[in-house]
Amino acid sequence: MNDRLAHIRDLFDLDDDVVYLDGNSLGAPPKAVAERVRHVVREQWGRRLIRSWSEGWWEAPERVGNRIGRLIGAKPGQVVVGDSTSVNLFKALMAAVRNTDRMEIVVDEGTFPTDGYIARSVAELTGLALRPAPPEELDLRDTTAVVLLNHVDYRTGRLLDMAKLTEQAHAVGAKVVWDLCHSAGVLPIELDAVNVDLAVGCTYKFLNGGPGSPAFLYVPKHAQATFDQPLTGWTGHEVPFAMSPEYTPDPGVSRARVGTPDIISMLALDAALDVWDQVDLADVRAKGLALTAHFRSLVEDLPGVEVITPADEWRGHQVTLRHPEASRIMDELIERNVIGDHRPPDLLRFGFAPLYNTFTDADRAATTLKELL
């Protein structure tokens, strides 16, 4: 195919002898990040000192949130960056079930573990029942308070129909929280258009924000006045520096903030997002589908291998293989500078980041895997 994103690879700090197919766990660093962090440490922190809080630091969670909002179909003022995905998920679920007379939380039975752990904690704290269910058989009822779904399954790469499932939840009066960790930066998402209630996601995978970079939380404007989150930290206050003993939440999305933002990591993420200024998500999606289809065609007939990622377009940008010796095989692939990852007991995951992965990467990964098998 005509690779309209080929030039974007030059913006990333990658070794040419490494095939990096683990961007679905940790994205590669854009070259501009190191210089930006140096500037933040040497100039903003080192020279401006505390003055930098009033020179752009304080507003960073909302400003960076707006940049991510553009990538997930959210108009300005609806995404805030800070905390971890787990913390933001706790906020979202608690806000969704507070003051409800409904009886249950429904969670994707194959959800990423932290989502399940947080959902169980919320259920225990609120007295609601927790019911795992497959996304194709949610069996939602008028007793369902909220549904928690992963847009892309972290193991198989399966992509869910966000519009259909959101409508299904709303049909019974339930809310829906979407986890976008494996889809943000991979494919076009339209949170506003689909009328999503709440969404969370990390920034260190396909958004390339760096290890442990702060997560994001989406709260649509129409829901902000009633977003009653449980972690009423000082930076979510309407007037944080008034130091009032009484808590009055900010009227906008800033009410989702909790504590002092992690500025160095936040601004590293801000620098990483610069690459998206030159990118059309439609091109990203087209290349991602082509890359994964190409890789799949090269590995699906290898001995002992089962491809469990959907063959149709209802997939994210990863290909997952099942093999009884997956752990050993991945270790040997990594020794040969082909980096994917292993998920117990028998899954090999290969994540394709269209901004920097190439068809040559796919060819080399498949050839190396074939040699090992």
PDB file of C-alpha atoms in Angstrom, residues 71-261:
ATOM      1  CA  LEU A  71      -7.918  12.103  19.012  1.00  0.00           C
ATOM      2  CA  ILE A  72     -10.932  10.523  20.707  1.00  0.00           C
ATOM      3  CA  GLY A  73     -13.758  12.633  19.324  1.00  0.00           C
ATOM      4  CA  ALA A  74     -14.223  14.970  22.277  1.00  0.00           C
ATOM      5  CA  LYS A  75     -14.690  18.717  21.944  1.00  0.00           C
ATOM      6  CA  PRO A  76     -12.527  20.961  24.157  1.00  0.00           C
ATOM      7  CA  GLY A  77     -13.212  21.085  27.872  1.00  0.00           C
ATOM      8  CA  GLN A  78     -14.174  17.422  28.292  1.00  0.00           C
ATOM      9  CA  VAL A  79     -10.884  15.568  28.869  1.00  0.00           C
ATOM     10  CA  VAL A  80      -8.502  16.042  31.762  1.00  0.00           C
ATOM     11  CA  VAL A  81      -5.119  14.362  32.183  1.00  0.00           C
ATOM     12  CA  GLY A  82      -3.797  13.118  35.507  1.00  0.00           C
ATOM     13  CA  ASP A  83      -3.525  10.153  37.865  1.00  0.00           C
ATOM     14  CA  SER A  84      -3.458   6.573  36.558  1.00  0.00           C
ATOM     15  CA  THR A  85      -6.029   4.645  34.551  1.00  0.00           C
ATOM     16  CA  SER A  86      -6.968   2.702  37.673  1.00  0.00           C
ATOM     17  CA  VAL A  87      -7.588   5.866  39.695  1.00  0.00           C
ATOM     18  CA  ASN A  88      -9.574   7.475  36.885  1.00  0.00           C
ATOM     19  CA  LEU A  89     -11.624   4.331  36.471  1.00  0.00           C
ATOM     20  CA  PHE A  90     -12.454   4.379  40.175  1.00  0.00           C
ATOM     21  CA  LYS A  91     -13.598   7.995  39.868  1.00  0.00           C
ATOM     22  CA  ALA A  92     -15.721   7.208  36.817  1.00  0.00           C
ATOM     23  CA  LEU A  93     -17.418   4.121  38.230  1.00  0.00           C
ATOM     24  CA  MET A  94     -18.115   5.707  41.593  1.00  0.00           C
ATOM     25  CA  ALA A  95     -19.561   8.792  39.929  1.00  0.00           C
ATOM     26  CA  ALA A  96     -21.717   6.570  37.707  1.00  0.00           C
ATOM     27  CA  VAL A  97     -23.298   4.655  40.596  1.00  0.00           C
ATOM     28  CA  ARG A  98     -23.590   7.306  43.295  1.00  0.00           C
ATOM     29  CA  ASN A  99     -27.165   7.929  44.384  1.00  0.00           C
ATOM     30  CA  THR A 100     -28.473   5.143  42.176  1.00  0.00           C
ATOM     31  CA  ASP A 101     -31.292   2.826  43.150  1.00  0.00           C
ATOM     32  CA  ARG A 102     -30.073   0.227  40.682  1.00  0.00           C
ATOM     33  CA  MET A 103     -28.508  -3.011  41.818  1.00  0.00           C
ATOM     34  CA  GLU A 104     -25.611  -4.097  39.627  1.00  0.00           C
ATOM     35  CA  ILE A 105     -22.411  -3.239  37.819  1.00  0.00           C
ATOM     36  CA  VAL A 106     -21.790  -5.241  34.638  1.00  0.00           C
ATOM     37  CA  VAL A 107     -18.201  -5.738  33.509  1.00  0.00           C
ATOM     38  CA  ASP A 108     -16.741  -7.332  30.410  1.00  0.00           C
ATOM     39  CA  GLU A 109     -15.816 -10.832  31.600  1.00  0.00           C
ATOM     40  CA  GLY A 110     -12.512 -10.688  29.710  1.00  0.00           C
ATOM     41  CA  THR A 111     -11.597  -7.239  30.972  1.00  0.00           C
ATOM     42  CA  PHE A 112      -8.078  -6.091  31.688  1.00  0.00           C
ATOM     43  CA  PRO A 113      -7.351  -7.175  35.294  1.00  0.00           C
ATOM     44  CA  THR A 114      -7.131  -3.706  36.871  1.00  0.00           C
ATOM     45  CA  ASP A 115     -10.575  -2.867  35.488  1.00  0.00           C
ATOM     46  CA  GLY A 116     -12.009  -5.943  37.147  1.00  0.00           C
ATOM     47  CA  TYR A 117     -10.244  -5.208  40.426  1.00  0.00           C
ATOM     48  CA  ILE A 118     -11.487  -1.624  40.509  1.00  0.00           C
ATOM     49  CA  ALA A 119     -15.018  -2.648  39.562  1.00  0.00           C
ATOM     50  CA  ARG A 120     -15.036  -5.161  42.424  1.00  0.00           C
ATOM     51  CA  SER A 121     -13.833  -2.515  44.861  1.00  0.00           C
ATOM     52  CA  VAL A 122     -16.592  -0.136  43.740  1.00  0.00           C
ATOM     53  CA  ALA A 123     -19.161  -2.915  44.098  1.00  0.00           C
ATOM     54  CA  GLU A 124     -17.971  -3.726  47.608  1.00  0.00           C
ATOM     55  CA  LEU A 125     -17.942  -0.063  48.658  1.00  0.00           C
ATOM     56  CA  THR A 126     -21.417   0.644  47.313  1.00  0.00           C
ATOM     57  CA  GLY A 127     -23.153  -2.670  48.026  1.00  0.00           C
ATOM     58  CA  LEU A 128     -23.938  -3.250  44.348  1.00  0.00           C
ATOM     59  CA  ALA A 129     -23.580  -6.651  42.765  1.00  0.00           C
ATOM     60  CA  LEU A 130     -20.810  -7.209  40.211  1.00  0.00           C
ATOM     61  CA  ARG A 131     -21.762  -9.342  37.225  1.00  0.00           C
ATOM     62  CA  PRO A 132     -19.164 -10.327  34.609  1.00  0.00           C
ATOM     63  CA  ALA A 133     -20.631 -10.957  31.167  1.00  0.00           C
ATOM     64  CA  PRO A 134     -19.391 -11.432  27.598  1.00  0.00           C
ATOM     65  CA  PRO A 135     -19.923  -8.261  25.538  1.00  0.00           C
ATOM     66  CA  GLU A 136     -22.082 -10.138  23.029  1.00  0.00           C
ATOM     67  CA  GLU A 137     -24.397 -11.322  25.825  1.00  0.00           C
ATOM     68  CA  LEU A 138     -24.550  -8.508  28.367  1.00  0.00           C
ATOM     69  CA  ASP A 139     -28.180  -9.221  29.310  1.00  0.00           C
ATOM     70  CA  LEU A 140     -28.698  -5.670  30.589  1.00  0.00           C
ATOM     71  CA  ARG A 141     -31.720  -4.966  32.777  1.00  0.00           C
ATOM     72  CA  ASP A 142     -33.477  -2.091  34.463  1.00  0.00           C
ATOM     73  CA  THR A 143     -31.416  -2.985  37.544  1.00  0.00           C
ATOM     74  CA  THR A 144     -28.098  -2.318  35.733  1.00  0.00           C
ATOM     75  CA  ALA A 145     -26.438   0.879  36.905  1.00  0.00           C
ATOM     76  CA  VAL A 146     -23.319   0.930  34.748  1.00  0.00           C
ATOM     77  CA  VAL A 147     -21.493  -1.195  32.197  1.00  0.00           C
ATOM     78  CA  LEU A 148     -17.692  -1.237  31.994  1.00  0.00           C
ATOM     79  CA  LEU A 149     -16.252  -2.247  28.617  1.00  0.00           C
ATOM     80  CA  ASN A 150     -12.818  -2.414  26.987  1.00  0.00           C
ATOM     81  CA  HIS A 151     -12.894  -0.931  23.499  1.00  0.00           C
ATOM     82  CA  VAL A 152     -10.151  -3.346  22.371  1.00  0.00           C
ATOM     83  CA  ASP A 153      -9.547  -6.635  24.180  1.00  0.00           C
ATOM     84  CA  TYR A 154      -5.969  -6.603  25.472  1.00  0.00           C
ATOM     85  CA  ARG A 155      -5.483 -10.323  24.827  1.00  0.00           C
ATOM     86  CA  THR A 156      -7.193 -10.996  21.521  1.00  0.00           C
ATOM     87  CA  GLY A 157      -7.233  -7.538  19.941  1.00  0.00           C
ATOM     88  CA  ARG A 158     -10.976  -7.762  19.326  1.00  0.00           C
ATOM     89  CA  LEU A 159     -12.642  -4.373  18.762  1.00  0.00           C
ATOM     90  CA  LEU A 160     -16.105  -3.756  20.198  1.00  0.00           C
ATOM     91  CA  ASP A 161     -18.850  -1.750  18.511  1.00  0.00           C
ATOM     92  CA  MET A 162     -18.900   1.316  20.760  1.00  0.00           C
ATOM     93  CA  ALA A 163     -21.991   2.884  19.197  1.00  0.00           C
ATOM     94  CA  LYS A 164     -24.058  -0.303  19.366  1.00  0.00           C
ATOM     95  CA  LEU A 165     -23.133  -1.235  22.929  1.00  0.00           C
ATOM     96  CA  THR A 166     -23.537   2.311  24.245  1.00  0.00           C
ATOM     97  CA  GLU A 167     -27.008   2.445  22.720  1.00  0.00           C
ATOM     98  CA  GLN A 168     -27.768  -0.946  24.245  1.00  0.00           C
ATOM     99  CA  ALA A 169     -26.853   0.306  27.713  1.00  0.00           C
ATOM    100  CA  HIS A 170     -28.841   3.514  27.315  1.00  0.00           C
ATOM    101  CA  ALA A 171     -31.886   1.546  26.175  1.00  0.00           C
ATOM    102  CA  VAL A 172     -32.252   0.166  29.714  1.00  0.00           C
ATOM    103  CA  GLY A 173     -31.274   3.429  31.412  1.00  0.00           C
ATOM    104  CA  ALA A 174     -27.765   2.278  32.306  1.00  0.00           C
ATOM    105  CA  LYS A 175     -24.567   4.270  31.928  1.00  0.00           C
ATOM    106  CA  VAL A 176     -21.470   2.984  30.161  1.00  0.00           C
ATOM    107  CA  VAL A 177     -17.785   3.548  30.928  1.00  0.00           C
ATOM    108  CA  TRP A 178     -15.327   2.782  28.134  1.00  0.00           C
ATOM    109  CA  ASP A 179     -11.681   1.845  28.663  1.00  0.00           C
ATOM    110  CA  LEU A 180      -9.733   3.198  25.662  1.00  0.00           C
ATOM    111  CA  CYS A 181      -6.254   2.025  26.678  1.00  0.00           C
ATOM    112  CA  HIS A 182      -5.796  -0.145  23.600  1.00  0.00           C
ATOM    113  CA  SER A 183      -7.648   2.054  21.109  1.00  0.00           C
ATOM    114  CA  ALA A 184      -6.640   5.673  21.803  1.00  0.00           C
ATOM    115  CA  GLY A 185      -4.091   6.578  19.152  1.00  0.00           C
ATOM    116  CA  VAL A 186      -4.978   3.542  17.067  1.00  0.00           C
ATOM    117  CA  LEU A 187      -8.280   4.300  15.396  1.00  0.00           C
ATOM    118  CA  PRO A 188     -10.845   7.085  15.086  1.00  0.00           C
ATOM    119  CA  ILE A 189     -13.053   7.299  18.183  1.00  0.00           C
ATOM    120  CA  GLU A 190     -16.165   9.495  18.412  1.00  0.00           C
ATOM    121  CA  LEU A 191     -17.069   9.815  22.092  1.00  0.00           C
ATOM    122  CA  ASP A 192     -19.277  12.892  21.656  1.00  0.00           C
ATOM    123  CA  ALA A 193     -21.089  11.557  18.595  1.00  0.00           C
ATOM    124  CA  VAL A 194     -21.789   8.194  20.226  1.00  0.00           C
ATOM    125  CA  ASN A 195     -23.021   9.869  23.437  1.00  0.00           C
ATOM    126  CA  VAL A 196     -20.609   7.984  25.692  1.00  0.00           C
ATOM    127  CA  ASP A 197     -21.184   8.642  29.399  1.00  0.00           C
ATOM    128  CA  LEU A 198     -17.598   8.365  30.637  1.00  0.00           C
ATOM    129  CA  ALA A 199     -14.274   7.080  29.321  1.00  0.00           C
ATOM    130  CA  VAL A 200     -10.763   6.524  30.619  1.00  0.00           C
ATOM    131  CA  GLY A 201      -7.463   5.612  29.023  1.00  0.00           C
ATOM    132  CA  CYS A 202      -3.713   5.530  29.430  1.00  0.00           C
ATOM    133  CA  THR A 203      -1.195   7.533  27.419  1.00  0.00           C
ATOM    134  CA  TYR A 204       1.919   5.348  27.483  1.00  0.00           C
ATOM    135  CA  LYS A 205       0.809   2.860  24.820  1.00  0.00           C
ATOM    136  CA  PHE A 206      -0.083   4.120  21.350  1.00  0.00           C
ATOM    137  CA  LEU A 207       0.050   7.765  22.489  1.00  0.00           C
ATOM    138  CA  ASN A 208       3.759   7.304  23.344  1.00  0.00           C
ATOM    139  CA  GLY A 209       3.706   9.384  26.520  1.00  0.00           C
ATOM    140  CA  GLY A 210       6.413   7.376  28.289  1.00  0.00           C
ATOM    141  CA  PRO A 211       6.441   4.841  31.131  1.00  0.00           C
ATOM    142  CA  GLY A 212       3.851   5.747  33.744  1.00  0.00           C
ATOM    143  CA  SER A 213       2.690   8.852  31.901  1.00  0.00           C
ATOM    144  CA  PRO A 214      -0.580  10.222  33.328  1.00  0.00           C
ATOM    145  CA  ALA A 215      -3.895   8.815  32.174  1.00  0.00           C
ATOM    146  CA  PHE A 216      -6.958  10.692  30.950  1.00  0.00           C
ATOM    147  CA  LEU A 217     -10.616  10.915  31.895  1.00  0.00           C
ATOM    148  CA  TYR A 218     -13.473  12.005  29.622  1.00  0.00           C
ATOM    149  CA  VAL A 219     -16.535  13.642  31.158  1.00  0.00           C
ATOM    150  CA  PRO A 220     -18.977  15.146  28.606  1.00  0.00           C
ATOM    151  CA  LYS A 221     -20.066  18.713  29.234  1.00  0.00           C
ATOM    152  CA  HIS A 222     -23.699  17.821  29.878  1.00  0.00           C
ATOM    153  CA  ALA A 223     -22.610  15.464  32.683  1.00  0.00           C
ATOM    154  CA  GLN A 224     -20.003  17.634  34.388  1.00  0.00           C
ATOM    155  CA  ALA A 225     -22.312  19.439  36.776  1.00  0.00           C
ATOM    156  CA  THR A 226     -23.418  16.109  38.250  1.00  0.00           C
ATOM    157  CA  PHE A 227     -20.064  14.312  38.054  1.00  0.00           C
ATOM    158  CA  ASP A 228     -19.850  13.447  41.741  1.00  0.00           C
ATOM    159  CA  GLN A 229     -16.476  11.796  42.047  1.00  0.00           C
ATOM    160  CA  PRO A 230     -15.264  10.354  45.357  1.00  0.00           C
ATOM    161  CA  LEU A 231     -11.695  11.710  45.442  1.00  0.00           C
ATOM    162  CA  THR A 232     -12.284  15.341  46.284  1.00  0.00           C
ATOM    163  CA  GLY A 233      -8.704  16.542  46.184  1.00  0.00           C
ATOM    164  CA  TRP A 234      -7.680  20.157  46.329  1.00  0.00           C
ATOM    165  CA  THR A 235      -6.914  20.646  42.624  1.00  0.00           C
ATOM    166  CA  GLY A 236     -10.504  19.725  41.759  1.00  0.00           C
ATOM    167  CA  HIS A 237     -11.762  22.619  43.894  1.00  0.00           C
ATOM    168  CA  GLU A 238     -13.475  25.569  42.226  1.00  0.00           C
ATOM    169  CA  VAL A 239     -10.865  27.897  43.763  1.00  0.00           C
ATOM    170  CA  PRO A 240      -7.935  25.683  44.749  1.00  0.00           C
ATOM    171  CA  PHE A 241      -5.732  28.414  46.189  1.00  0.00           C
ATOM    172  CA  ALA A 242      -8.475  29.818  48.396  1.00  0.00           C
ATOM    173  CA  MET A 243      -7.555  26.947  50.733  1.00  0.00           C
ATOM    174  CA  SER A 244     -11.137  26.767  51.927  1.00  0.00           C
ATOM    175  CA  PRO A 245     -12.032  24.117  54.533  1.00  0.00           C
ATOM    176  CA  GLU A 246     -15.185  23.379  52.526  1.00  0.00           C
ATOM    177  CA  TYR A 247     -15.016  21.556  49.210  1.00  0.00           C
ATOM    178  CA  THR A 248     -16.740  23.163  46.244  1.00  0.00           C
ATOM    179  CA  PRO A 249     -16.067  21.296  42.983  1.00  0.00           C
ATOM    180  CA  ASP A 250     -14.985  23.100  39.854  1.00  0.00           C
ATOM    181  CA  PRO A 251     -17.996  23.507  37.551  1.00  0.00           C
ATOM    182  CA  GLY A 252     -16.184  21.959  34.574  1.00  0.00           C
ATOM    183  CA  VAL A 253     -14.043  18.944  33.800  1.00  0.00           C
ATOM    184  CA  SER A 254     -11.407  20.169  36.252  1.00  0.00           C
ATOM    185  CA  ARG A 255     -13.569  18.741  39.039  1.00  0.00           C
ATOM    186  CA  ALA A 256     -12.109  15.386  37.961  1.00  0.00           C
ATOM    187  CA  ARG A 257      -8.656  16.490  39.128  1.00  0.00           C
ATOM    188  CA  VAL A 258      -7.408  15.282  42.512  1.00  0.00           C
ATOM    189  CA  GLY A 259      -3.842  16.096  43.507  1.00  0.00           C
ATOM    190  CA  THR A 260      -0.860  18.036  42.248  1.00  0.00           C
ATOM    191  CA  PRO A 261      -0.129  17.026  38.642  1.00  0.00           C
TER     192      PRO A 261
END
